[in-house]
Each structure stands twice: as C-alpha cells, then as structure tokens.
mmCIF file of C-alpha atoms in Angstrom:
data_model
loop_
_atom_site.group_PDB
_atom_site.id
_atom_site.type_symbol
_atom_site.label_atom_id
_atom_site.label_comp_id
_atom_site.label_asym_id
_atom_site.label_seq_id
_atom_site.Cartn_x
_atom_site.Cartn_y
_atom_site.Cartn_z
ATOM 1 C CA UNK A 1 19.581 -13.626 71.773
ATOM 2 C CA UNK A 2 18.516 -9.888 71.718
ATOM 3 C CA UNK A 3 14.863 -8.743 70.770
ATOM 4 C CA UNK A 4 15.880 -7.215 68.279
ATOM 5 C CA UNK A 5 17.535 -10.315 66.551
ATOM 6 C CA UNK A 6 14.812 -12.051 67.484
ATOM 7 C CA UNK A 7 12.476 -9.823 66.011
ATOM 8 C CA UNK A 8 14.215 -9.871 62.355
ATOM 9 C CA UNK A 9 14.602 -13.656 63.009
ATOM 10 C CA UNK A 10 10.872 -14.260 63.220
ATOM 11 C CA UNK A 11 10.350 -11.706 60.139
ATOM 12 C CA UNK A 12 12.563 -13.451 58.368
ATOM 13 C CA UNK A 13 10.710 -16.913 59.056
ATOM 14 C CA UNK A 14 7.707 -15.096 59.048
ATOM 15 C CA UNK A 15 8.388 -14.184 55.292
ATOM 16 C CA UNK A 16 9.323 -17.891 54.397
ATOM 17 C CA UNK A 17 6.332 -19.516 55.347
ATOM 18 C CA UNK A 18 4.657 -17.014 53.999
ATOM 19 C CA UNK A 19 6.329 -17.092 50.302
ATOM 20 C CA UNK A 20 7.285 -20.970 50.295
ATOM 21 C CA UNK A 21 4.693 -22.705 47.884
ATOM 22 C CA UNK A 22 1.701 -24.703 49.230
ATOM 23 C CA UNK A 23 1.941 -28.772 49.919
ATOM 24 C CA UNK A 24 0.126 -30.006 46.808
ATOM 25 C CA UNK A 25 -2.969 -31.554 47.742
ATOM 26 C CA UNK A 26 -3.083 -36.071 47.127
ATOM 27 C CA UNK A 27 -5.212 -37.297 45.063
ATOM 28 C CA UNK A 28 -5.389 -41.189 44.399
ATOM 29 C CA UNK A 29 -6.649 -41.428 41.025
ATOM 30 C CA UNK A 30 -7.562 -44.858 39.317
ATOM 31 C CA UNK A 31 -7.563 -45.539 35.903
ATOM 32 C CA UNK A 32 -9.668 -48.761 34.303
ATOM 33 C CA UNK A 33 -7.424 -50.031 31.241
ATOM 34 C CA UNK A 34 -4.548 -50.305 29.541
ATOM 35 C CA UNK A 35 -5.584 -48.881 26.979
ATOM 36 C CA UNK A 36 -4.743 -45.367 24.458
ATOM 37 C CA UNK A 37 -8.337 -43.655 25.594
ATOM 38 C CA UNK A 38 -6.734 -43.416 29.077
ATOM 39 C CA UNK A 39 -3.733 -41.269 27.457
ATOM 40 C CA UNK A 40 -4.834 -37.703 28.233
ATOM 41 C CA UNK A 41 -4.645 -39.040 31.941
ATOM 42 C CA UNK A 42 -0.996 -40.666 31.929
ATOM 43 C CA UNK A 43 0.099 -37.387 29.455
ATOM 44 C CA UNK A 44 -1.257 -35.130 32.603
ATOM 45 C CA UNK A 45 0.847 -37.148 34.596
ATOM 46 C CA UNK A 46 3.865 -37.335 33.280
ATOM 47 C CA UNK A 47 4.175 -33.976 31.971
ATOM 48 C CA UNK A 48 3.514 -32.895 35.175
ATOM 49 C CA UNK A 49 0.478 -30.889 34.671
ATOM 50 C CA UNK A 50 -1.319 -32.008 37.633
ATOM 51 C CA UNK A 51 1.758 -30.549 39.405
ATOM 52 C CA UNK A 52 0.797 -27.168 38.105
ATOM 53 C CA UNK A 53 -2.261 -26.640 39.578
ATOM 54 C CA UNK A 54 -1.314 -28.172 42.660
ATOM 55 C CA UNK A 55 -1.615 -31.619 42.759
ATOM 56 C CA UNK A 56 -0.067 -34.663 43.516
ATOM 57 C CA UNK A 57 -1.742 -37.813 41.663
ATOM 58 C CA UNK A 58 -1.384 -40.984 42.351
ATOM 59 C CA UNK A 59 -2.480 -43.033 39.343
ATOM 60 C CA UNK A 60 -3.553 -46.423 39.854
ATOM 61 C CA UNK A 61 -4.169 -49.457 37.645
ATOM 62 C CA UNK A 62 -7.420 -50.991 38.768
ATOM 63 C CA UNK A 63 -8.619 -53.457 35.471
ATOM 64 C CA UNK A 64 -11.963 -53.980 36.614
ATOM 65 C CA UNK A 65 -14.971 -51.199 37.363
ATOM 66 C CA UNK A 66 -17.166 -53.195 39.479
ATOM 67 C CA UNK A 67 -14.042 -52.869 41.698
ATOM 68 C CA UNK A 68 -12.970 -49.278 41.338
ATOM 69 C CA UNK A 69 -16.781 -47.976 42.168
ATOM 70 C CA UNK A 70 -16.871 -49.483 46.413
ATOM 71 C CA UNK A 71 -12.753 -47.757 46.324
ATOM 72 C CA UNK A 72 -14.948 -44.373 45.477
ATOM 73 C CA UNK A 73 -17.780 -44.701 47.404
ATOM 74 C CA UNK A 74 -15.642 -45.913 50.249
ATOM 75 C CA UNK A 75 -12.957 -42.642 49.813
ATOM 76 C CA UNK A 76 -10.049 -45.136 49.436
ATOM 77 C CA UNK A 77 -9.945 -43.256 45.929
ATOM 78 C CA UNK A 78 -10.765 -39.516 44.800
ATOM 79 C CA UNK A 79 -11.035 -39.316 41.300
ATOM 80 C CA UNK A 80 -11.661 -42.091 38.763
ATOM 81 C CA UNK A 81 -11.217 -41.877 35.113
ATOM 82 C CA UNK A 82 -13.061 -44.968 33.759
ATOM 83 C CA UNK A 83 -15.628 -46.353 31.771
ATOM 84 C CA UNK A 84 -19.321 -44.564 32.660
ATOM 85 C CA UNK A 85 -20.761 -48.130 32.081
ATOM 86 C CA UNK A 86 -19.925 -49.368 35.428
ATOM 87 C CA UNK A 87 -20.776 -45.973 37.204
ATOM 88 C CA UNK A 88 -24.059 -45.516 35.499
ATOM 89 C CA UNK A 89 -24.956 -49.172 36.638
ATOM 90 C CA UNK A 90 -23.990 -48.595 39.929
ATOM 91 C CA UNK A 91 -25.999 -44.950 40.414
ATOM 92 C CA UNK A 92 -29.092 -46.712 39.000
ATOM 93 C CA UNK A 93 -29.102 -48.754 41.666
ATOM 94 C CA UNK A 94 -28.463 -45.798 44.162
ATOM 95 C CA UNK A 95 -24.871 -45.322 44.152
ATOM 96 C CA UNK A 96 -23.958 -41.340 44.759
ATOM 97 C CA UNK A 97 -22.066 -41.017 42.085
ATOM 98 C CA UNK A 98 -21.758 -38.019 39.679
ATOM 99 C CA UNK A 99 -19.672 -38.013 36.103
ATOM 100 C CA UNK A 100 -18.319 -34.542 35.660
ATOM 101 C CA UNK A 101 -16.008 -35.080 32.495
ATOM 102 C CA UNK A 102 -15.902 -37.547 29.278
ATOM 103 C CA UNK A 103 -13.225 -37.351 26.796
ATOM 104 C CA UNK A 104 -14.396 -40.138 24.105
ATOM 105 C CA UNK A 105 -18.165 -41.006 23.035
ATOM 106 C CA UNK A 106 -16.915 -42.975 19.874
ATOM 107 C CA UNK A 107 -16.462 -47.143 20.050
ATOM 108 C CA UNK A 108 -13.183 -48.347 18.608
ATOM 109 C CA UNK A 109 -13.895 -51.461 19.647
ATOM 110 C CA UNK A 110 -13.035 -54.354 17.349
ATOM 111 C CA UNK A 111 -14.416 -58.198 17.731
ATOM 112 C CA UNK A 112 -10.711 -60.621 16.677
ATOM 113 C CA UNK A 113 -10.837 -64.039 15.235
ATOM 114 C CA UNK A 114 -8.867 -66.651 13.628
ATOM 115 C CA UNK A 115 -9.453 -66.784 9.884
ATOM 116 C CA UNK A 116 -11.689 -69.279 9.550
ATOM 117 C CA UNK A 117 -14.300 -67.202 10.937
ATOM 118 C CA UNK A 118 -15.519 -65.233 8.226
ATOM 119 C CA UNK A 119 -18.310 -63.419 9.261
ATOM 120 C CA UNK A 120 -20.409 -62.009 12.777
ATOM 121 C CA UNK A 121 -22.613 -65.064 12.250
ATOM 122 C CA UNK A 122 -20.004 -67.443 12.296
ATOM 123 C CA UNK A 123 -19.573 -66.683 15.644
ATOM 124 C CA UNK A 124 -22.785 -68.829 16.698
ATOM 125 C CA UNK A 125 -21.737 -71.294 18.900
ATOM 126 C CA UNK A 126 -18.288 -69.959 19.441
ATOM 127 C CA UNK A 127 -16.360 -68.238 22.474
ATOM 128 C CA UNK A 128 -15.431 -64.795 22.390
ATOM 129 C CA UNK A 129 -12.913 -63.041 25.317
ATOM 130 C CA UNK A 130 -14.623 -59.822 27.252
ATOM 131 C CA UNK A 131 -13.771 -57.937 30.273
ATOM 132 C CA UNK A 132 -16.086 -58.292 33.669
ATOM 133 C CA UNK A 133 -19.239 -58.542 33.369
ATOM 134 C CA UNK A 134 -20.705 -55.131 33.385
ATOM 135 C CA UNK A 135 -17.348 -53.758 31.948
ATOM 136 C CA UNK A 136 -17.620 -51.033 28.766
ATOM 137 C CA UNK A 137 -16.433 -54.131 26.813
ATOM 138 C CA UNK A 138 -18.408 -56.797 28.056
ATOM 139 C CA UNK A 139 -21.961 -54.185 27.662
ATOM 140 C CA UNK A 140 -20.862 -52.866 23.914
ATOM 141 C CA UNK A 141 -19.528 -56.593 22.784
ATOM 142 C CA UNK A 142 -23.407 -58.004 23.893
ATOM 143 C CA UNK A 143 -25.061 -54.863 21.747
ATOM 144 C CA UNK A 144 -22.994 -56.193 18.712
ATOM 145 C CA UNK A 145 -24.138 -59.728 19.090
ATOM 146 C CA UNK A 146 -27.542 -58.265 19.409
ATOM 147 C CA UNK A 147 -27.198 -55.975 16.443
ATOM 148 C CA UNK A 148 -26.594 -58.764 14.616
ATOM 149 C CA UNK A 149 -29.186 -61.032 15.978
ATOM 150 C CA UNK A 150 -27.222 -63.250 17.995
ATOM 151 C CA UNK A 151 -28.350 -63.331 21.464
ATOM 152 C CA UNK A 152 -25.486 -63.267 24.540
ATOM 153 C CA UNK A 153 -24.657 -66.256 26.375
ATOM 154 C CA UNK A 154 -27.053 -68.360 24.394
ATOM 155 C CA UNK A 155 -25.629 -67.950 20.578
ATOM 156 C CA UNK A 156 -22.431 -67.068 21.600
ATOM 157 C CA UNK A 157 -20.460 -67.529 25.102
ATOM 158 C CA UNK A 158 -19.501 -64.108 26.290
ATOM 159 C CA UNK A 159 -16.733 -65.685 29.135
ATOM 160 C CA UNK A 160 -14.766 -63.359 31.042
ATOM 161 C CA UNK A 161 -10.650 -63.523 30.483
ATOM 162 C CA UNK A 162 -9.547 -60.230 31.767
ATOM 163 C CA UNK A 163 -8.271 -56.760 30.485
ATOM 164 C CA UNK A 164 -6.792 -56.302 27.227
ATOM 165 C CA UNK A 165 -3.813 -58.301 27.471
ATOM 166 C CA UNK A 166 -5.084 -61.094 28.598
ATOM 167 C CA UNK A 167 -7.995 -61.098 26.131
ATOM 168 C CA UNK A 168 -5.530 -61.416 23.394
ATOM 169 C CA UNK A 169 -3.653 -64.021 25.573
ATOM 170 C CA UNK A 170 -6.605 -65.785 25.618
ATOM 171 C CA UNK A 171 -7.301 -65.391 21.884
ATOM 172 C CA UNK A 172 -3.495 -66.313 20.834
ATOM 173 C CA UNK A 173 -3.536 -69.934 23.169
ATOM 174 C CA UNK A 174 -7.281 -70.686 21.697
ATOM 175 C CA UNK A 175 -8.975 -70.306 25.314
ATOM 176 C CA UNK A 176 -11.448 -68.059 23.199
ATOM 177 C CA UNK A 177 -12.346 -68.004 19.584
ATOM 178 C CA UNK A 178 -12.461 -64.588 19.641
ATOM 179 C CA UNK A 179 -11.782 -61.189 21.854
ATOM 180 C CA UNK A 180 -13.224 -57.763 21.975
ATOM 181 C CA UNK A 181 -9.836 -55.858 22.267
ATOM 182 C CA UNK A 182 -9.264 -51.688 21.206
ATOM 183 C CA UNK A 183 -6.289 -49.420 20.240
ATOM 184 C CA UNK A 184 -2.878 -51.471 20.238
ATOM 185 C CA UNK A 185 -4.216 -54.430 21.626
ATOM 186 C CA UNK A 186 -6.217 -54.909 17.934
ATOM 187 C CA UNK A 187 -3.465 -53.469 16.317
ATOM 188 C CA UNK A 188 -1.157 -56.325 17.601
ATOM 189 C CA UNK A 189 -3.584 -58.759 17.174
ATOM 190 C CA UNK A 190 -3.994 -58.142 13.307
ATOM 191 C CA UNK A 191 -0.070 -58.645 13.119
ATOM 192 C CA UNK A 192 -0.418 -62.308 14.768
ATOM 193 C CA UNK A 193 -2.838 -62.907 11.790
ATOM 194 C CA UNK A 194 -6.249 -62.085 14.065
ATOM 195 C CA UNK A 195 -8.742 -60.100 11.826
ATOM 196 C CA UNK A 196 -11.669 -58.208 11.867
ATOM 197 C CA UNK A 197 -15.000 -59.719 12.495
ATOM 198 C CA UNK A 198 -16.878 -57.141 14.018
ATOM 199 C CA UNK A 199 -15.812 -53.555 14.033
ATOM 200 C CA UNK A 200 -17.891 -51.315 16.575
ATOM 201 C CA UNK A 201 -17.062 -48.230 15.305
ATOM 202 C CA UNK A 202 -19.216 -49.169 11.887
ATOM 203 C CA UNK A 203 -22.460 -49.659 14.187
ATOM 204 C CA UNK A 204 -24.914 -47.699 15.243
ATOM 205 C CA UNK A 205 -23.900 -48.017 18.938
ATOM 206 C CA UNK A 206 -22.653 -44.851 20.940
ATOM 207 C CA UNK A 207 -21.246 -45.057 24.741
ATOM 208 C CA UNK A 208 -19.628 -42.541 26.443
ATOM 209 C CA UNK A 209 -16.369 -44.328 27.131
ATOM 210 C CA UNK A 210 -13.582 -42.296 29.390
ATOM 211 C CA UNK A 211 -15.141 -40.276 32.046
ATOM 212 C CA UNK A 212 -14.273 -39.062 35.023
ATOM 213 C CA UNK A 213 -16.318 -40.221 37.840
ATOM 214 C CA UNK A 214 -16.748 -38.868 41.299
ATOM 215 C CA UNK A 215 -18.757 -39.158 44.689
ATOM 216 C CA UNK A 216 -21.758 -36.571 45.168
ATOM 217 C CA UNK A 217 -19.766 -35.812 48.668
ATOM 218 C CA UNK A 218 -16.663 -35.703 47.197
ATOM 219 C CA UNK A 219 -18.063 -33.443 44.527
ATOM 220 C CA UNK A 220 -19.707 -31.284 46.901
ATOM 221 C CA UNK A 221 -16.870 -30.666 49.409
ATOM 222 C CA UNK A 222 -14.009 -30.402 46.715
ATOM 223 C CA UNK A 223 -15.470 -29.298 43.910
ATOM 224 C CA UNK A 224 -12.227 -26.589 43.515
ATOM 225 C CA UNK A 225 -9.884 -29.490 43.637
ATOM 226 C CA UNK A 226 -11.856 -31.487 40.932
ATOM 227 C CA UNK A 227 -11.799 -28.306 38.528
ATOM 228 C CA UNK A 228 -7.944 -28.346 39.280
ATOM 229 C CA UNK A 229 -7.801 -31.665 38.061
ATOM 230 C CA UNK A 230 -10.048 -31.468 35.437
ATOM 231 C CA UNK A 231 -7.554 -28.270 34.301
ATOM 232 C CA UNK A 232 -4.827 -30.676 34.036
ATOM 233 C CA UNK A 233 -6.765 -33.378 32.184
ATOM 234 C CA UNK A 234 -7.866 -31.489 29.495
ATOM 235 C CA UNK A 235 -3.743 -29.847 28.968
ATOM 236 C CA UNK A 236 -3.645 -33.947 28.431
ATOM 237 C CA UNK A 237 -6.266 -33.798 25.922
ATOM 238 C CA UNK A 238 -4.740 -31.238 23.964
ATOM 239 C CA UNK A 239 -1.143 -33.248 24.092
ATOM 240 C CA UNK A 240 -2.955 -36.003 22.770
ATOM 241 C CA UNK A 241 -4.275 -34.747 20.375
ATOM 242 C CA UNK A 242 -0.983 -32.464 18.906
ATOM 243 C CA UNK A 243 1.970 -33.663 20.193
ATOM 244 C CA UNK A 244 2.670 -36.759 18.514
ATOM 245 C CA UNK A 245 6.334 -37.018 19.350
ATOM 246 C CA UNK A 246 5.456 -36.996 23.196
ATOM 247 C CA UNK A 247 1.849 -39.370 23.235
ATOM 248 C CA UNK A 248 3.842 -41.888 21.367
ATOM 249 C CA UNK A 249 6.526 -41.481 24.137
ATOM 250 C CA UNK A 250 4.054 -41.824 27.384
ATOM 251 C CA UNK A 251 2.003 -44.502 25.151
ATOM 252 C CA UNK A 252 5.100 -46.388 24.897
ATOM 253 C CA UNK A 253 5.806 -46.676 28.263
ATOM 254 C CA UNK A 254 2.354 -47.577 29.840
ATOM 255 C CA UNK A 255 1.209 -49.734 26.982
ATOM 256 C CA UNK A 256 4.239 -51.322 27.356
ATOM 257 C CA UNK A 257 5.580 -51.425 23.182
ATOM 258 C CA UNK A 258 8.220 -50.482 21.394
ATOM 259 C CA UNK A 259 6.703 -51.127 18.348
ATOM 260 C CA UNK A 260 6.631 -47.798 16.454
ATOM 261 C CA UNK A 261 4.263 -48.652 13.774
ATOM 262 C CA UNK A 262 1.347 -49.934 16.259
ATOM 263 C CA UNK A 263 2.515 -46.696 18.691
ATOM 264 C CA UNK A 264 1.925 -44.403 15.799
ATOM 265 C CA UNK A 265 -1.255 -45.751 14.149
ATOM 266 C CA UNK A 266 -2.865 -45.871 17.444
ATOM 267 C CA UNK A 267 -2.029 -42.007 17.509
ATOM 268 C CA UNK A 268 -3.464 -41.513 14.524
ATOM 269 C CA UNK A 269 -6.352 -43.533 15.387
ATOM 270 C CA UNK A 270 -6.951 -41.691 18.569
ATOM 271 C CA UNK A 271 -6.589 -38.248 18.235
ATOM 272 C CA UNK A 272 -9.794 -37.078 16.748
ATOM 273 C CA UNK A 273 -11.780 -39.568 19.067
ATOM 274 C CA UNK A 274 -10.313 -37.311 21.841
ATOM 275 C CA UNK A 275 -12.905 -34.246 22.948
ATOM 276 C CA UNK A 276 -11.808 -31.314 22.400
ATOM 277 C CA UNK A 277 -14.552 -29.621 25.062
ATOM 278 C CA UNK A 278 -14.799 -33.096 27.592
ATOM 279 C CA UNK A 279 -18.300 -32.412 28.586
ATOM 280 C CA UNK A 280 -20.484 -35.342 29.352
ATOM 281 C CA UNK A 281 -22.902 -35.338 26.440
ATOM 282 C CA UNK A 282 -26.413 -35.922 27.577
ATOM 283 C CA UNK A 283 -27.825 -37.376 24.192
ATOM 284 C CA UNK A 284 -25.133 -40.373 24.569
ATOM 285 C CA UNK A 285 -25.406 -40.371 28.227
ATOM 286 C CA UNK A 286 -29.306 -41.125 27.947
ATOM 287 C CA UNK A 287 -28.520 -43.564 25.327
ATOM 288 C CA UNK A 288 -26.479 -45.329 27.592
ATOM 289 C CA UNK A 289 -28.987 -45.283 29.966
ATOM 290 C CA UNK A 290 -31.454 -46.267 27.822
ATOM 291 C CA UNK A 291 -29.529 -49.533 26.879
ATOM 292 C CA UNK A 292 -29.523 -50.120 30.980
ATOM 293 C CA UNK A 293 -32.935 -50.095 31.600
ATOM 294 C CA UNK A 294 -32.923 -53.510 30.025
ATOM 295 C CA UNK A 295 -30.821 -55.272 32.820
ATOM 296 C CA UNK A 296 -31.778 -52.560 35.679
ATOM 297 C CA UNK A 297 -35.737 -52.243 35.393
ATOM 298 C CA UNK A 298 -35.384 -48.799 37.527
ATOM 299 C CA UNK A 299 -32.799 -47.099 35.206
ATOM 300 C CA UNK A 300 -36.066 -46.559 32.671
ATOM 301 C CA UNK A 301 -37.149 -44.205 35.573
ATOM 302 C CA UNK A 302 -34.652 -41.885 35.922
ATOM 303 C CA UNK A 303 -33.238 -38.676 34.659
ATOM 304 C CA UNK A 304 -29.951 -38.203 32.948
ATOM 305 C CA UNK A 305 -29.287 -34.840 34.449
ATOM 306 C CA UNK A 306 -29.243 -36.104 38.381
ATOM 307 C CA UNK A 307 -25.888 -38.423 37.120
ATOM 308 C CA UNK A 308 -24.080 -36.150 34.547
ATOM 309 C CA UNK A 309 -22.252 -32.539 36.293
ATOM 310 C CA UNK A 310 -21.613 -29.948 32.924
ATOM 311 C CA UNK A 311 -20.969 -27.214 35.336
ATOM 312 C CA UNK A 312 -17.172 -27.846 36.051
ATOM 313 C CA UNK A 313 -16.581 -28.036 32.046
ATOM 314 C CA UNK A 314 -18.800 -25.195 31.009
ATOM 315 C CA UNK A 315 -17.146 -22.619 33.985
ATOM 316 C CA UNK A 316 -13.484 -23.476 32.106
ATOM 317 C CA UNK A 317 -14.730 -23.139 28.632
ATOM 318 C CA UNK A 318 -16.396 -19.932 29.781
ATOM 319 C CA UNK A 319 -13.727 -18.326 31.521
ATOM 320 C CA UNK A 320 -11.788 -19.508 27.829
ATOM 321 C CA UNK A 321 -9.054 -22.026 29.698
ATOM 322 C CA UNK A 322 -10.310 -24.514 26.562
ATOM 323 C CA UNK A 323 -9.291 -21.869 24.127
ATOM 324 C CA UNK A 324 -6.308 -20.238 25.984
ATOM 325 C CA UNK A 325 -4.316 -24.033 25.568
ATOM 326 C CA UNK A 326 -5.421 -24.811 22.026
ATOM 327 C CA UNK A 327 -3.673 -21.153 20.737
ATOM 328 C CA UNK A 328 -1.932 -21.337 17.546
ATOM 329 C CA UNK A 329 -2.793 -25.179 17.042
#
C-alpha cells in the first residue's frame, strides 16, 4: 500500500474512533421490592433513559436490605435504590454509606386481616406477616403496634414471611393473621376479602422510603456517573407521575398483573407520593434517625448531615434539568 493511501486510511479511521459514540459505562443497580415506589427506576429503564446519558444498568431484584448493603460496601453493586431504613442502620453502626436521592417520604403501608379482626387491638395475640427484620416494613409495622400501644413480639408476633408476595401468600394460606403489604399487593388483597386494619398513611409516622444509596468511595470517585444516573431517575419520576398509559405498562410487567383496575388505582395512588425535586429531606431523615436510636444506642449521637448528600439534587435543580423535563405538564 502507498503512503499516501495509507495516510487517508488512517484519517479515515482516525475520524471513526474519533466520532463513534462512547461504550456506556455498567452500572449494577439493585432494587429492594416489588413494589410501585420502585417505578421511577424500572420506567428509567425501560424507556431507556439511562441509555441517554450513557449508561448501561443492570437492575437487580434483591428482596432483602440487610443483603443488598455488604453487595455495596463490597462493590459487587454501584447504585442501590432501596429503603433508607436498612442503610441508615447500617451507617450508624459505621457503614460508609451516603443517600444522595429519595423519591417518597409518605407510608402507604396498610396492616391486612381476615374479617373477624375488627380493630388494631384485636391483633393482641395474633400473627402478622413482615419483611426482614430491619426491613422499611418490618421498622414502620413495629411503630404502628407501638402507636397503638401494643408492644412488638410480645402483644403481637412480628414473624418474618418474605417480600410482598409472599406476605400475602402467607396471609391467604393462614400462616399469618395478618400482613403489612403496599401498592397492588393491598390492592389484591382487599379483592380476596382482606381489609384494612391498620392504615399507615393515617399515622403520624414519616420514613423516607425509596432512596438511592451509595458508598462514600463510590460517591467520591464517581460522583459524575451518579449525577448521570440520578438524571435518568428523575425523567422516571416525571413518567410516573404523567404518563399513565406507559407506568401502567412497565407496572404491568414487573408487578407481574394484568389486572387493569389494581394497575390503575395503584397509579393513581402513587403519583403524588412521587417527589417531584428527590432530595433527601433532612426533617424526615432525622426522624428516622431518631426512631433508631432506640435499637442502636449510638445513632442518638450522630448528625443527619454526615449520611444524607443534597448536593447532586440541588446542582440539577439549579442548573433547571428539574424544570427543563416537567415543561408544559
């Protein structure tokens, strides 16, 4: 081959490498329920938003906190969107963990029984169906009981069957008397003739619910690639909270229904309990805390600001990404 050919054959590969678009950057990213709060994260997904700032995502089911936490301090996983519950319990006992995004601080939580028990104190004596202990779940279901002076694991036998569906597995087959279950999981519940005893969302109980939880390390050596993601988090936000047509759609699939009705109430349901500006909300976050102290003597000692990261959120409402995606809705 002449130089010359040569020459324009290296420009021309030259020019391709230099135009073709860059590998998007892996990202394992586990998510802690089956349940609708985790929507803005499977809408992201599937619409391929994390795509669009350069990312591919993994999403993984993990049920269980206490189990997702080691996979992030370990790096086997990046990113977690989860429950803070676990991740505040972990960082008070000295875990390097940092929460840089929540998208729900309300409790739709809802306590199911058979009919025959009619009220929160007819629950003394009885079983009711939680997550891990530890879990969001199993830590708001034991304020409840409190709030209404029963006291957990003495009154009433908090036992651990699982993740939503097999809390109302264990309700249907009478393993449990009762379950704490959320979103469609209640919803389905009420149409096997389950109702009501407790409903969370009429207490005065606050917990920041879906957050996104990271390492300190992580957060300090990737803090562009977290803002990335949190970029295509919040476009899932604003899907779930306006596009009903394609929530039900990705709902459907990952809460695994076809039932319309339960698909679209749970839209309803959810959509104002979604953040508009995801910031981790120190009031509830020291509430949380607060509520720790009384299992983890050292929480009581420490300061709400060295677990909670505003900055990523503030810099995109600031620089008006939050208001750019919410035009004309």
């Amino acid at each position: 081959m002449s130089r010359s050919k040569l020459k324009i054959l290296l420009i021309i590969v030259g020019f391709f490498y230099a135009t073709a678009p860059a590998t998007a950057q892996s990202l394992k990213v586990p998510f802690a329920a089956l349940s609708p709060t985790y929507a803005p994260l499977w809408i992201a997904d599937q619409a391929g938003f994390f795509k669009k700032y350069g990312l591919d995502v993994q999403l993984i089911y993990i049920s269980a906190g206490s189990v997702i936490i080691p996979a992030i301090l370990s790096g086997q996983v990046d990113i977690a969107n989860m429950s803070s519950a676990p991740a505040l319990t972990a960082w008070a006992r000295g875990a390097e963990l940092a929460t840089v995004g929540v998208s729900s601080n309300r409790l739709l939580h809802v306590v199911m029984t058979r009919a025959s028990i009619k009220k929160p104190e007819d629950l003394k004596g009885k079983k009711i169906g939680s997550d891990r202990y530890g879990s969001l779940s199993d830590l708001v279901l034991r304020e409840a009981l409190r709030h209404y002076n029963l006291a957990p694991d003495r009154d009433v036998a908090v036992i651990q069957t699982g993740g939503l569906p097999e809390r109302l597995g264990a309700l249907k087959v009478g393993a449990a008397d009762g379950a704490i279950v959320a979103g469609d999981t209640a919803f389905e519940a009420e149409k096997l003739g389950f109702h009501k005893v407790i409903d969370l969302s009429q207490l005065p109980i606050q917990y920041p619910g879906s957050a996104i939880v990271v390492s300190k390390p992580f957060l300090a050596a990737k803090r562009d690639t977290i803002k990335r993601f949190l970029r295509g988090w919040i476009e899932g936000i604003k899907t779930a909270k306006t596009d009903k047509i394609y929530t039900v759609k990705v709902m459907q699939k990952f809460l695994k229904t076809s039932d319309r009705s339960i698909l679209d109430k749970t839209f309803e349901v959810y959509k104002p309990v979604h953040e508009r500006i995801p910031s981790p909300h120190p009031i509830v976050m020291s509430a949380a805390l607060k509520q720790l102290s009384a299992t983890v003597p050292q929480a009581g000692q420490l300061k709400i600001e060295d677990f909670i990261d505003r900055s990523l959120i503030f810099e995109l409402e600031t620089e008006g990404f939050i208001s750019r995606i919410y035009e004309g809705r």
